[in-house]
Coordinates of C-alpha atoms in Angstrom, one line a residue:
X57 CA -4.5 2.6 6.0
X58 CA -1.1 1.8 7.3
X59 CA 1.5 4.5 8.2
X60 CA 4.7 4.3 10.3
X61 CA 4.6 6.6 13.3
X62 CA 7.5 7.6 15.6
X63 CA 6.7 8.6 19.2
X64 CA 9.7 10.4 20.6
X65 CA 11.3 9.0 23.8
X66 CA 14.5 9.6 25.7
X67 CA 16.7 7.2 27.6
X68 CA 18.9 4.2 26.8
X69 CA 16.7 1.8 28.8
X70 CA 13.5 2.4 27.0
X71 CA 12.5 -0.9 25.3
X72 CA 12.8 -1.0 21.5
X73 CA 13.7 2.7 21.3
X74 CA 16.1 3.7 18.5
X75 CA 16.8 6.0 15.7
X76 CA 14.1 5.9 13.0
X77 CA 12.8 8.0 10.1
X78 CA 10.7 10.9 11.3
X79 CA 8.7 12.7 8.6
X80 CA 7.9 15.5 11.1
X81 CA 11.6 16.1 12.0
X82 CA 13.0 19.6 11.4
X83 CA 16.3 20.1 9.7
X84 CA 18.2 18.3 6.9
X85 CA 18.2 14.9 8.6
X86 CA 14.6 13.5 9.0
X87 CA 15.3 11.1 11.9
X88 CA 14.3 10.9 15.5
X89 CA 14.8 8.8 18.6
X90 CA 11.9 6.9 20.1
X91 CA 9.5 4.0 19.6
X92 CA 8.4 3.3 16.0
X93 CA 4.9 1.9 15.5
X94 CA 3.0 0.5 12.5
X95 CA -0.6 1.7 13.0
X96 CA -3.6 0.3 11.2
X97 CA -6.6 2.5 10.9
X98 CA -10.1 2.1 9.4
X99 CA -11.1 5.1 7.4
X100 CA -14.8 6.2 7.5
X101 CA -16.5 8.4 4.9
X102 CA -19.8 10.2 5.0
X103 CA -19.9 10.9 8.7
X104 CA -20.9 14.0 10.7
X105 CA -17.2 15.2 10.4
X106 CA -17.7 16.0 6.7
X107 CA -14.3 14.5 5.9
X108 CA -12.8 11.0 6.0
X109 CA -11.8 10.1 9.5
X110 CA -9.6 7.4 10.7
X111 CA -10.2 5.0 13.7
X112 CA -7.0 3.3 14.9
X113 CA -7.6 -0.4 15.4
X114 CA -4.2 -2.0 15.5
X115 CA -0.7 -1.0 16.5
X116 CA 2.5 -3.0 16.1
X117 CA 5.8 -2.1 17.8
X118 CA 8.9 -2.1 15.6
X119 CA 11.7 -4.0 17.4
X120 CA 15.0 -4.0 15.6
X121 CA 16.9 -7.2 15.4
X122 CA 13.8 -9.4 15.3
X123 CA 11.1 -10.3 12.7
X124 CA 9.2 -7.3 14.2
X125 CA 11.9 -5.1 12.9
X126 CA 10.3 -5.2 9.4
X127 CA 7.5 -2.7 9.1
X128 CA 6.2 -4.4 6.0
X129 CA 6.1 -7.8 7.8
X130 CA 4.1 -6.2 10.6
X131 CA 1.8 -4.5 8.2
X132 CA 1.1 -7.7 6.2
X133 CA 0.4 -9.6 9.4
X134 CA -2.0 -6.9 10.6
X135 CA -3.9 -6.9 7.3
X136 CA -4.1 -10.7 7.4
X137 CA -5.5 -10.6 10.9
X138 CA -8.2 -8.1 9.8
X139 CA -9.0 -10.4 6.9
X140 CA -9.5 -13.3 9.4
X141 CA -11.7 -11.3 11.6
X142 CA -13.9 -10.2 8.7
X143 CA -13.8 -13.1 6.2
X144 CA -16.9 -11.8 4.4
X145 CA -15.6 -8.3 3.9
X146 CA -13.2 -7.0 1.4
X147 CA -10.3 -5.2 3.2
X148 CA -8.7 -2.4 1.1
X149 CA -5.2 -1.5 2.4
X150 CA -3.5 1.7 1.4
X151 CA 0.1 2.3 2.3
X152 CA 3.0 4.4 1.1
X153 CA 6.0 3.3 -1.1
X154 CA 7.8 1.8 2.0
X155 CA 5.3 -1.0 2.2
X156 CA 6.1 -2.9 -0.9
X157 CA 8.0 -6.2 -0.9
X158 CA 7.9 -10.0 -1.1
X159 CA 5.9 -10.3 2.1
X160 CA 2.8 -9.3 0.1
X161 CA 2.9 -12.3 -2.2
X162 CA 0.9 -14.3 0.3
X163 CA -1.9 -11.8 1.1
X164 CA -5.3 -13.3 1.6
X165 CA -7.6 -13.1 -1.4
X166 CA -10.0 -10.7 0.4
X167 CA -7.3 -8.2 0.9
X168 CA -6.3 -5.6 -1.7
X169 CA -3.2 -3.6 -1.4
X170 CA -2.7 -0.1 -2.9
X171 CA 0.7 1.6 -2.8
X172 CA 3.1 3.8 -4.7
X173 CA 5.7 2.0 -6.8
X174 CA 9.3 2.8 -6.9
X175 CA 10.6 4.7 -9.9
X176 CA 12.7 1.7 -11.0
X177 CA 9.9 -0.9 -10.3
X178 CA 10.2 -3.9 -12.6
X179 CA 6.8 -4.3 -14.2
X180 CA 5.9 -7.2 -16.6
X181 CA 3.1 -8.0 -18.9
X182 CA 0.6 -10.7 -17.8
X183 CA 1.7 -14.3 -18.3
X184 CA 1.1 -15.5 -21.9
X185 CA -1.3 -18.4 -22.5
X186 CA 0.2 -21.9 -22.3
X187 CA 1.7 -23.2 -25.5
X188 CA 1.1 -26.9 -24.9
X189 CA 4.8 -27.6 -25.1
X190 CA 6.8 -29.5 -22.5
X191 CA 8.5 -27.5 -19.8
X192 CA 7.5 -25.0 -17.2
X193 CA 5.0 -22.4 -18.4
X194 CA 5.9 -18.7 -18.2
X195 CA 4.7 -17.0 -15.0
X196 CA 5.1 -13.5 -16.4
X197 CA 5.2 -11.8 -19.8
X198 CA 7.8 -9.4 -21.3
X199 CA 9.2 -6.7 -19.1
X200 CA 7.5 -3.3 -19.6
X201 CA 9.1 0.0 -19.9
X202 CA 9.8 2.2 -16.9
X203 CA 6.9 4.1 -15.4
X204 CA 8.1 7.4 -16.9
X205 CA 8.3 5.8 -20.3
X206 CA 4.8 4.2 -19.9
X207 CA 3.4 7.6 -19.0
X208 CA 4.9 9.2 -22.1
X209 CA 2.9 6.8 -24.4
X210 CA -0.1 6.1 -22.2
X211 CA -3.7 6.9 -23.3
X212 CA -4.8 9.4 -20.7
X213 CA -8.5 10.2 -20.3
X214 CA -10.1 12.9 -18.3
X215 CA -11.7 11.6 -15.0
X216 CA -13.5 13.3 -12.2
X217 CA -12.2 12.5 -8.7
X218 CA -13.2 13.8 -5.2
X219 CA -10.2 14.4 -3.0
X220 CA -9.5 16.5 0.1
X221 CA -13.1 17.7 0.0
X222 CA -12.9 19.0 -3.5
X223 CA -13.9 17.7 -7.0
X224 CA -11.0 17.6 -9.5
X225 CA -10.7 16.7 -13.1
X226 CA -7.5 14.8 -13.8
X227 CA -6.1 12.7 -16.6
X228 CA -5.9 9.0 -15.8
X229 CA -4.3 6.0 -17.6
X230 CA -4.5 2.4 -16.6
X231 CA -2.3 -0.6 -17.4
X232 CA -2.9 -4.1 -16.2
X233 CA 0.4 -5.8 -15.4
X234 CA 2.5 -7.8 -12.9
X235 CA 4.8 -6.5 -10.2
X236 CA 6.2 -9.9 -9.7
X237 CA 8.9 -9.1 -7.1
X238 CA 6.2 -7.7 -4.8
X239 CA 2.8 -9.4 -5.6
X240 CA 4.0 -12.5 -7.4
X241 CA 1.6 -13.8 -10.1
X242 CA -1.3 -11.7 -8.8
X243 CA -2.4 -9.2 -11.4
X244 CA -2.3 -5.5 -10.5
X245 CA -3.4 -2.3 -12.2
X246 CA -1.0 0.6 -12.7
X247 CA -3.0 3.9 -12.3
X248 CA -1.2 7.0 -13.6
X249 CA -2.7 10.3 -12.5
X250 CA -1.7 13.5 -14.3
X251 CA -2.8 17.0 -13.5
X252 CA -1.4 20.5 -14.3
X253 CA 1.1 21.8 -11.9
X254 CA 1.7 18.5 -10.1
X255 CA 4.1 15.7 -10.6
X256 CA 2.9 12.4 -12.1
X257 CA 1.2 10.2 -9.5
X258 CA 1.7 6.4 -10.0
X259 CA -0.3 4.0 -8.0
X260 CA -0.3 0.2 -8.1
X261 CA -3.3 -1.8 -6.7
X262 CA -4.3 -5.4 -6.6
X263 CA -7.9 -4.2 -6.7
X264 CA -8.8 -4.9 -10.4
X265 CA -12.5 -4.3 -10.0
X266 CA -12.5 -0.7 -8.7
X267 CA -12.5 2.3 -11.1
X268 CA -9.2 4.2 -11.5
X269 CA -10.9 7.2 -9.9
X270 CA -11.8 5.1 -6.9
X271 CA -8.2 4.0 -6.5
X272 CA -7.0 7.6 -6.6
X273 CA -9.6 8.7 -4.1
X274 CA -8.8 5.8 -1.8
X275 CA -5.1 6.8 -1.8
X276 CA -6.0 10.4 -1.1
X277 CA -8.1 9.3 1.9
X278 CA -4.8 8.1 3.4
X279 CA -4.4 11.7 4.7
X280 CA -7.0 10.9 7.3
X281 CA -4.5 8.6 9.0
X282 CA -2.0 11.5 9.3
X283 CA -4.7 13.7 10.8
X284 CA -5.6 10.9 13.3
X285 CA -2.0 10.5 14.4
X286 CA -1.7 14.3 14.9
X287 CA -4.9 14.2 17.0
X288 CA -3.5 11.3 18.9
X289 CA -0.4 13.2 19.9
X290 CA -1.9 16.6 20.4
X291 CA -5.3 15.9 21.9
X292 CA -5.2 12.4 23.4
X293 CA -1.6 12.5 24.7
X294 CA -0.6 9.2 23.0
X295 CA 3.1 8.5 23.5
X296 CA 3.5 10.8 26.5
X297 CA 3.6 8.1 29.1
X298 CA 7.1 7.5 30.7
X299 CA 7.2 3.8 30.1
X300 CA 10.4 1.9 29.8
X301 CA 9.9 -1.9 30.3
X302 CA 8.9 -4.1 27.4
X303 CA 5.3 -4.8 28.7
X304 CA 4.6 -1.2 29.5
X305 CA 5.9 0.1 26.2
X306 CA 3.9 -2.5 24.2
X307 CA 0.6 -1.6 26.0
X308 CA 0.7 2.1 26.5
X309 CA 0.3 3.3 22.9
X310 CA -2.3 0.7 21.8
X311 CA -4.4 1.5 24.9
X312 CA -4.3 5.2 24.2
X313 CA -5.2 4.7 20.6
X314 CA -8.1 2.5 21.7
X315 CA -9.4 5.3 23.9
X316 CA -9.2 7.6 20.8
X317 CA -11.2 5.1 18.7
X318 CA -13.8 4.7 21.5
X319 CA -14.2 8.4 21.8
X320 CA -14.9 8.9 18.1
X321 CA -17.2 5.8 18.0
X322 CA -19.2 7.1 21.0
X323 CA -19.6 10.5 19.3
X324 CA -20.6 9.0 16.0
X325 CA -23.2 6.7 17.5
X326 CA -24.5 8.6 20.6
X327 CA -22.8 11.9 21.3
X328 CA -23.4 13.9 18.2
X329 CA -26.2 16.5 18.1
X330 CA -27.1 18.9 15.3
X331 CA -26.5 21.9 17.6
X332 CA -22.8 21.0 18.3
X333 CA -21.4 23.3 15.7
X334 CA -23.6 26.2 16.9
X335 CA -22.6 25.6 20.5
X336 CA -18.9 25.5 19.6
X337 CA -19.2 28.8 17.6
X338 CA -21.1 30.4 20.5
X339 CA -18.2 29.6 22.8
X340 CA -15.8 31.0 20.3
X341 CA -17.6 33.8 18.4
X342 CA -14.5 34.9 16.6
X343 CA -14.3 31.5 14.8
X344 CA -16.7 32.5 12.0
X345 CA -15.6 29.9 9.4
X346 CA -16.4 26.8 11.4
X347 CA -19.1 24.7 9.6
X348 CA -18.4 21.1 10.9
X349 CA -17.4 19.4 14.1
X350 CA -13.8 18.4 14.8
X351 CA -12.1 15.8 16.9
X352 CA -11.5 18.3 19.6
X353 CA -15.3 19.0 19.7
X354 CA -16.0 15.3 20.1
X355 CA -13.4 14.9 22.9
X356 CA -14.6 18.0 24.7
X357 CA -18.2 16.9 24.6
X358 CA -17.3 13.5 26.0
X359 CA -15.4 15.2 28.9
X360 CA -18.4 17.4 29.7
X361 CA -20.7 14.4 29.6
X362 CA -18.5 12.4 31.9
X363 CA -18.2 15.3 34.3
X364 CA -21.9 16.0 34.3
X365 CA -22.7 12.3 34.9
X366 CA -21.0 12.5 38.3
X367 CA -23.9 14.6 39.5
X368 CA -27.1 12.6 38.8
X369 CA -30.4 14.4 39.3
X370 CA -31.8 11.4 41.2
X371 CA -28.9 11.4 43.7
X372 CA -30.3 12.5 47.0
X373 CA -26.9 13.8 48.2
X374 CA -26.5 17.5 47.4
X375 CA -23.1 18.4 45.9
X376 CA -20.9 20.4 48.1
X377 CA -19.7 23.9 47.1
X378 CA -16.2 22.4 46.4
X379 CA -17.7 19.8 44.1
X380 CA -19.7 22.5 42.2
X381 CA -16.6 24.6 41.9
X382 CA -14.7 21.7 40.5
X383 CA -17.4 21.0 38.0
X384 CA -17.5 24.6 36.7
X385 CA -13.7 24.8 36.6
X386 CA -13.5 21.6 34.5
X387 CA -16.3 22.7 32.2
X388 CA -14.7 26.1 31.6
X389 CA -11.3 24.5 31.0
X390 CA -12.8 22.2 28.4
X391 CA -14.6 25.0 26.7
X392 CA -11.4 27.2 26.6
X393 CA -9.4 24.2 25.2
X394 CA -12.0 23.8 22.5
X395 CA -11.9 27.5 21.6
X396 CA -8.1 27.3 21.3

Protein backbone atom coordinates (compact mmCIF):
# COMPACT_ATOMS: atom_id res chain seq x y z
CA UNK A 1 0.00 0.00 0.00
CA UNK A 2 1.41 3.37 -1.01
CA UNK A 3 -0.10 6.70 0.06
CA UNK A 4 1.36 10.24 -0.01
CA UNK A 5 1.55 11.84 3.43
CA UNK A 6 2.21 15.43 4.43
CA UNK A 7 3.80 16.20 7.78
CA UNK A 8 3.29 19.88 8.50
CA UNK A 9 6.36 21.98 9.15
CA UNK A 10 7.08 25.69 9.48
CA UNK A 11 10.12 27.70 8.47
CA UNK A 12 11.92 28.54 5.26
CA UNK A 13 15.07 26.61 6.23
CA UNK A 14 13.43 23.22 6.67
CA UNK A 15 14.94 20.89 4.09
CA UNK A 16 12.58 19.84 1.25
CA UNK A 17 9.61 21.63 2.82
CA UNK A 18 7.07 23.13 0.44
CA UNK A 19 3.43 23.39 -0.51
CA UNK A 20 1.81 20.04 -1.25
CA UNK A 21 -1.63 18.54 -1.54
CA UNK A 22 -3.09 17.79 1.88
CA UNK A 23 -6.18 15.61 1.95
CA UNK A 24 -6.77 16.48 5.61
CA UNK A 25 -6.66 20.25 5.04
CA UNK A 26 -9.67 22.31 5.98
CA UNK A 27 -11.16 24.86 3.62
CA UNK A 28 -11.56 25.09 -0.13
CA UNK A 29 -7.83 24.74 -0.91
CA UNK A 30 -6.54 21.28 0.11
CA UNK A 31 -2.87 22.25 0.42
CA UNK A 32 -0.43 22.49 3.28
CA UNK A 33 3.19 23.38 3.95
CA UNK A 34 5.61 20.75 5.15
CA UNK A 35 7.53 17.63 4.16
CA UNK A 36 5.80 15.23 1.81
CA UNK A 37 6.54 11.50 2.14
CA UNK A 38 5.72 8.44 0.08
CA UNK A 39 5.12 5.70 2.66
CA UNK A 40 5.03 1.99 1.85
CA UNK A 41 3.23 -0.26 4.30
CA UNK A 42 2.56 -3.98 4.52
CA UNK A 43 -1.09 -4.78 5.27
CA UNK A 44 -1.81 -7.76 7.52
CA UNK A 45 -5.16 -9.51 7.78
CA UNK A 46 -6.46 -12.02 10.29
CA UNK A 47 -4.60 -10.67 13.32
CA UNK A 48 -5.79 -10.02 16.88
CA UNK A 49 -6.86 -6.53 15.80
CA UNK A 50 -9.81 -8.02 13.89
CA UNK A 51 -9.20 -5.61 11.02
CA UNK A 52 -6.49 -5.12 8.42
CA UNK A 53 -3.53 -3.31 9.96
CA UNK A 54 -0.64 -1.63 8.20
CA UNK A 55 3.02 -1.84 9.18
CA UNK A 56 5.08 1.00 7.63
CA UNK A 57 8.26 -0.46 6.16
CA UNK A 58 9.61 2.21 3.83
CA UNK A 59 9.44 6.02 3.60
CA UNK A 60 10.73 8.21 0.76
CA UNK A 61 11.05 11.98 1.04
CA UNK A 62 9.72 14.04 -1.87
CA UNK A 63 12.32 16.65 -2.89
CA UNK A 64 11.13 19.09 -5.53
CA UNK A 65 13.46 19.84 -8.42
CA UNK A 66 15.06 16.37 -8.34
CA UNK A 67 14.15 12.86 -9.46
CA UNK A 68 12.79 12.41 -5.96
CA UNK A 69 10.24 15.09 -6.76
CA UNK A 70 8.10 12.45 -8.50
CA UNK A 71 6.02 10.46 -6.06
CA UNK A 72 5.37 7.81 -8.69
CA UNK A 73 9.11 7.41 -9.33
CA UNK A 74 9.70 6.97 -5.61
CA UNK A 75 6.84 4.48 -5.29
CA UNK A 76 8.04 2.40 -8.23
CA UNK A 77 11.57 2.26 -6.79
CA UNK A 78 10.22 1.25 -3.38
CA UNK A 79 8.14 -1.56 -4.91
CA UNK A 80 11.14 -2.76 -6.92
CA UNK A 81 13.27 -2.79 -3.77
CA UNK A 82 10.72 -4.92 -1.92
CA UNK A 83 10.64 -7.28 -4.90
CA UNK A 84 14.43 -7.69 -4.71
CA UNK A 85 14.29 -8.34 -0.97
CA UNK A 86 11.64 -11.03 -1.42
CA UNK A 87 12.28 -12.56 -4.85
CA UNK A 88 10.17 -15.63 -4.04
CA UNK A 89 7.13 -13.64 -2.93
CA UNK A 90 4.44 -11.92 -4.96
CA UNK A 91 4.24 -8.23 -4.01
CA UNK A 92 0.76 -6.76 -4.51
CA UNK A 93 0.90 -2.95 -4.57
CA UNK A 94 -2.25 -0.85 -4.14
CA UNK A 95 -2.19 2.90 -4.75
CA UNK A 96 -4.59 5.70 -5.65
CA UNK A 97 -5.05 7.31 -9.06
CA UNK A 98 -2.04 9.62 -8.58
CA UNK A 99 0.28 6.61 -8.91
CA UNK A 100 -0.18 5.75 -12.57
CA UNK A 101 2.36 6.61 -15.25
CA UNK A 102 5.07 5.43 -17.56
CA UNK A 103 7.41 4.59 -14.67
CA UNK A 104 5.34 1.44 -14.12
CA UNK A 105 6.25 -0.08 -17.49
CA UNK A 106 9.41 -1.61 -16.02
CA UNK A 107 7.95 -3.17 -12.88
CA UNK A 108 9.45 -6.52 -11.82
CA UNK A 109 7.39 -9.53 -12.80
CA UNK A 110 6.74 -10.46 -9.17
CA UNK A 111 5.08 -7.08 -8.53
CA UNK A 112 1.42 -6.43 -9.32
CA UNK A 113 -0.02 -2.93 -9.29
CA UNK A 114 -3.64 -2.02 -8.56
CA UNK A 115 -4.85 1.54 -8.95
CA UNK A 116 -7.82 3.62 -10.02
CA UNK A 117 -7.70 4.76 -13.66
CA UNK A 118 -8.43 8.26 -14.76
CA UNK A 119 -11.81 8.89 -16.36
CA UNK A 120 -10.15 9.59 -19.72
CA UNK A 121 -7.76 6.62 -19.57
CA UNK A 122 -6.93 5.32 -23.05
CA UNK A 123 -7.58 1.58 -22.90
CA UNK A 124 -6.89 -0.81 -25.77
CA UNK A 125 -7.78 -4.36 -26.65
CA UNK A 126 -4.96 -6.93 -26.36
CA UNK A 127 -2.51 -7.09 -29.25
CA UNK A 128 -3.87 -9.20 -32.14
CA UNK A 129 -1.96 -12.30 -33.25
CA UNK A 130 0.82 -11.91 -35.78
CA UNK A 131 -0.26 -11.91 -39.38
CA UNK A 132 2.99 -13.29 -40.82
CA UNK A 133 3.42 -10.25 -43.03
CA UNK A 134 6.48 -8.06 -43.15
CA UNK A 135 6.71 -5.10 -40.83
CA UNK A 136 6.43 -4.43 -37.16
CA UNK A 137 3.64 -6.41 -35.46
CA UNK A 138 0.97 -4.50 -33.58
CA UNK A 139 1.64 -4.01 -29.87
CA UNK A 140 -1.96 -3.17 -28.98
CA UNK A 141 -5.41 -3.73 -30.39
CA UNK A 142 -8.15 -1.27 -31.17
CA UNK A 143 -8.91 1.46 -28.70
CA UNK A 144 -11.79 0.67 -26.36
CA UNK A 145 -14.57 2.98 -25.34
CA UNK A 146 -14.36 5.15 -22.24
CA UNK A 147 -14.84 3.55 -18.86
CA UNK A 148 -18.32 5.04 -18.55
CA UNK A 149 -19.29 3.64 -21.93
CA UNK A 150 -17.83 0.23 -21.09
CA UNK A 151 -19.85 0.17 -17.87
CA UNK A 152 -23.05 0.88 -19.78
CA UNK A 153 -22.67 -2.28 -21.87
CA UNK A 154 -20.70 -4.51 -19.47
CA UNK A 155 -21.97 -7.86 -18.23
CA UNK A 156 -22.26 -7.29 -14.48
CA UNK A 157 -22.60 -10.28 -12.18
CA UNK A 158 -23.41 -10.33 -8.45
CA UNK A 159 -20.35 -11.02 -6.30
CA UNK A 160 -19.80 -11.22 -2.55
CA UNK A 161 -16.95 -9.12 -1.16
CA UNK A 162 -15.74 -8.49 2.40
CA UNK A 163 -14.80 -4.87 2.95
CA UNK A 164 -14.45 -2.69 6.03
CA UNK A 165 -15.46 -5.57 8.28
CA UNK A 166 -18.73 -6.26 6.48
CA UNK A 167 -19.91 -8.61 3.76
CA UNK A 168 -21.39 -6.88 0.72
CA UNK A 169 -23.03 -8.12 -2.45
CA UNK A 170 -22.01 -5.99 -5.41
CA UNK A 171 -22.18 -6.24 -9.19
CA UNK A 172 -18.81 -6.77 -10.86
CA UNK A 173 -17.73 -6.74 -14.50
CA UNK A 174 -14.24 -7.55 -15.81
CA UNK A 175 -12.47 -6.63 -19.04
CA UNK A 176 -8.94 -7.75 -19.96
CA UNK A 177 -7.21 -4.97 -21.85
CA UNK A 178 -4.09 -2.81 -22.14
CA UNK A 179 -3.37 0.53 -20.50
CA UNK A 180 -0.40 1.04 -22.76
CA UNK A 181 0.63 4.52 -21.62
CA UNK A 182 1.02 3.24 -18.04
CA UNK A 183 1.85 -0.49 -18.12
CA UNK A 184 3.03 -0.90 -21.71
CA UNK A 185 2.36 -4.32 -23.26
CA UNK A 186 1.53 -5.89 -19.89
CA UNK A 187 -2.07 -7.10 -19.79
CA UNK A 188 -4.34 -5.71 -17.08
CA UNK A 189 -7.85 -6.38 -15.94
CA UNK A 190 -10.37 -3.58 -15.62
CA UNK A 191 -12.66 -4.35 -12.66
CA UNK A 192 -15.90 -2.37 -12.50
CA UNK A 193 -17.76 -2.47 -9.19
CA UNK A 194 -21.35 -1.23 -9.07
CA UNK A 195 -23.57 -1.06 -6.00
CA UNK A 196 -26.75 0.88 -5.16
CA UNK A 197 -26.29 4.36 -3.78
CA UNK A 198 -22.59 4.59 -4.67
CA UNK A 199 -20.73 5.84 -7.74
CA UNK A 200 -19.13 3.36 -10.10
CA UNK A 201 -15.74 2.10 -8.85
CA UNK A 202 -13.19 1.33 -11.57
CA UNK A 203 -9.98 -0.51 -10.73
CA UNK A 204 -7.13 -1.56 -12.98
CA UNK A 205 -4.76 -4.30 -11.85
CA UNK A 206 -1.87 -6.14 -13.44
CA UNK A 207 -2.86 -9.14 -11.32
CA UNK A 208 -4.65 -11.38 -13.83
CA UNK A 209 -4.86 -14.42 -11.55
CA UNK A 210 -6.87 -13.03 -8.63
CA UNK A 211 -10.64 -12.96 -8.65
CA UNK A 212 -12.36 -9.57 -9.16
CA UNK A 213 -13.69 -9.81 -5.59
CA UNK A 214 -10.11 -10.16 -4.33
CA UNK A 215 -9.07 -7.06 -6.28
CA UNK A 216 -11.95 -5.06 -4.79
CA UNK A 217 -11.16 -6.29 -1.27
CA UNK A 218 -7.47 -5.54 -1.74
CA UNK A 219 -8.21 -1.97 -2.73
CA UNK A 220 -10.58 -1.52 0.20
CA UNK A 221 -7.82 -2.71 2.56
CA UNK A 222 -5.90 0.39 1.53
CA UNK A 223 -7.85 2.20 4.26
CA UNK A 224 -5.58 0.46 6.77
CA UNK A 225 -2.76 2.70 5.54
CA UNK A 226 -4.76 5.84 6.33
CA UNK A 227 -5.46 4.51 9.83
CA UNK A 228 -1.76 3.74 10.31
CA UNK A 229 -0.78 7.27 9.29
CA UNK A 230 -3.35 8.76 11.66
CA UNK A 231 -1.96 6.58 14.47
CA UNK A 232 1.57 7.63 13.54
CA UNK A 233 0.70 11.30 13.94
CA UNK A 234 -1.60 11.09 16.95
CA UNK A 235 -0.14 8.24 19.02
CA UNK A 236 3.52 7.90 18.02
CA UNK A 237 4.28 11.58 17.41
CA UNK A 238 5.68 11.03 13.91
CA UNK A 239 6.53 14.33 12.25
CA UNK A 240 6.67 16.35 15.47
CA UNK A 241 10.45 16.60 15.65
CA UNK A 242 11.88 20.08 14.98
CA UNK A 243 14.40 18.99 12.37
CA UNK A 244 15.71 21.30 9.67
CA UNK A 245 18.89 19.93 8.05
CA UNK A 246 18.76 17.42 5.22
CA UNK A 247 20.13 14.50 7.22
CA UNK A 248 17.86 15.11 10.20
CA UNK A 249 14.74 15.51 8.05
CA UNK A 250 15.50 12.35 6.08
CA UNK A 251 16.01 10.24 9.23
CA UNK A 252 13.41 11.46 11.74
CA UNK A 253 10.19 10.27 10.08
CA UNK A 254 11.49 6.84 8.93
CA UNK A 255 12.90 6.17 12.42
CA UNK A 256 9.59 7.04 14.10
CA UNK A 257 7.67 4.88 11.62
CA UNK A 258 10.09 2.04 12.36
CA UNK A 259 9.29 2.40 16.07
CA UNK A 260 5.60 2.13 15.20
CA UNK A 261 6.17 -1.04 13.19
CA UNK A 262 8.32 -2.58 15.94
CA UNK A 263 5.62 -1.79 18.52
CA UNK A 264 2.90 -3.56 16.56
CA UNK A 265 5.21 -6.45 15.68
CA UNK A 266 6.08 -6.93 19.35
CA UNK A 267 2.42 -6.90 20.32
CA UNK A 268 1.45 -9.41 17.62
CA UNK A 269 4.27 -11.82 18.43
CA UNK A 270 4.75 -11.49 22.19
CA UNK A 271 2.67 -8.79 23.83
CA UNK A 272 -0.92 -9.83 23.15
CA UNK A 273 -2.98 -11.64 25.77
CA UNK A 274 -6.59 -12.74 25.59
CA UNK A 275 -7.43 -10.61 28.63
CA UNK A 276 -6.27 -7.32 27.08
CA UNK A 277 -9.76 -6.28 25.97
CA UNK A 278 -11.22 -7.05 29.41
CA UNK A 279 -8.41 -5.12 31.09
CA UNK A 280 -8.98 -2.10 28.85
CA UNK A 281 -12.71 -2.22 29.50
CA UNK A 282 -12.13 -2.48 33.25
CA UNK A 283 -10.06 0.71 33.14
CA UNK A 284 -12.80 2.44 31.14
CA UNK A 285 -16.12 0.86 32.22
CA UNK A 286 -18.11 3.44 30.26
CA UNK A 287 -16.62 2.04 27.03
CA UNK A 288 -19.16 -0.76 26.62
CA UNK A 289 -18.81 -1.33 22.86
CA UNK A 290 -15.13 -2.31 22.84
CA UNK A 291 -14.64 -5.86 21.54
CA UNK A 292 -11.11 -5.82 20.05
CA UNK A 293 -7.76 -4.29 20.86
CA UNK A 294 -6.55 -1.09 19.22
CA UNK A 295 -3.20 0.43 18.39
CA UNK A 296 -3.46 2.56 21.52
CA UNK A 297 -3.88 -0.62 23.58
CA UNK A 298 -0.73 -2.12 22.06
CA UNK A 299 1.28 1.06 22.65
CA UNK A 300 0.03 1.40 26.21
CA UNK A 301 0.88 -2.18 27.06
CA UNK A 302 4.41 -1.79 25.68
CA UNK A 303 4.91 1.29 27.84
CA UNK A 304 3.73 -0.53 30.95
CA UNK A 305 5.99 -3.49 30.18
CA UNK A 306 9.01 -1.22 29.70
CA UNK A 307 8.27 0.66 32.92
CA UNK A 308 7.78 -2.53 34.91
CA UNK A 309 10.97 -4.05 33.48
CA UNK A 310 12.99 -1.32 35.21
CA UNK A 311 12.18 -2.93 38.55
CA UNK A 312 13.25 -6.57 38.31
CA UNK A 313 12.20 -8.92 41.13
CA UNK A 314 15.74 -10.37 41.22
CA UNK A 315 17.31 -6.94 41.72
CA UNK A 316 18.62 -6.79 45.31
CA UNK A 317 18.33 -2.99 45.40
CA UNK A 318 14.95 -1.92 46.80
CA UNK A 319 13.31 0.89 44.81
CA UNK A 320 13.14 4.22 46.57
CA UNK A 321 9.87 5.96 47.35
CA UNK A 322 10.52 8.43 44.52
CA UNK A 323 11.02 5.60 42.03
CA UNK A 324 7.82 3.88 43.14
CA UNK A 325 5.95 7.18 42.85
CA UNK A 326 7.31 7.64 39.31
CA UNK A 327 6.22 4.11 38.40
CA UNK A 328 2.66 4.63 39.63
CA UNK A 329 2.45 8.03 37.97
CA UNK A 330 3.59 6.68 34.60
CA UNK A 331 1.27 3.69 34.88
CA UNK A 332 -1.74 5.89 35.70
CA UNK A 333 -0.90 8.29 32.88
CA UNK A 334 -0.77 5.40 30.41
CA UNK A 335 -4.09 4.02 31.60
CA UNK A 336 -5.79 7.40 31.42
CA UNK A 337 -4.40 7.94 27.95
CA UNK A 338 -5.81 4.60 26.85
CA UNK A 339 -9.19 5.38 28.34
CA UNK A 340 -9.28 8.65 26.44
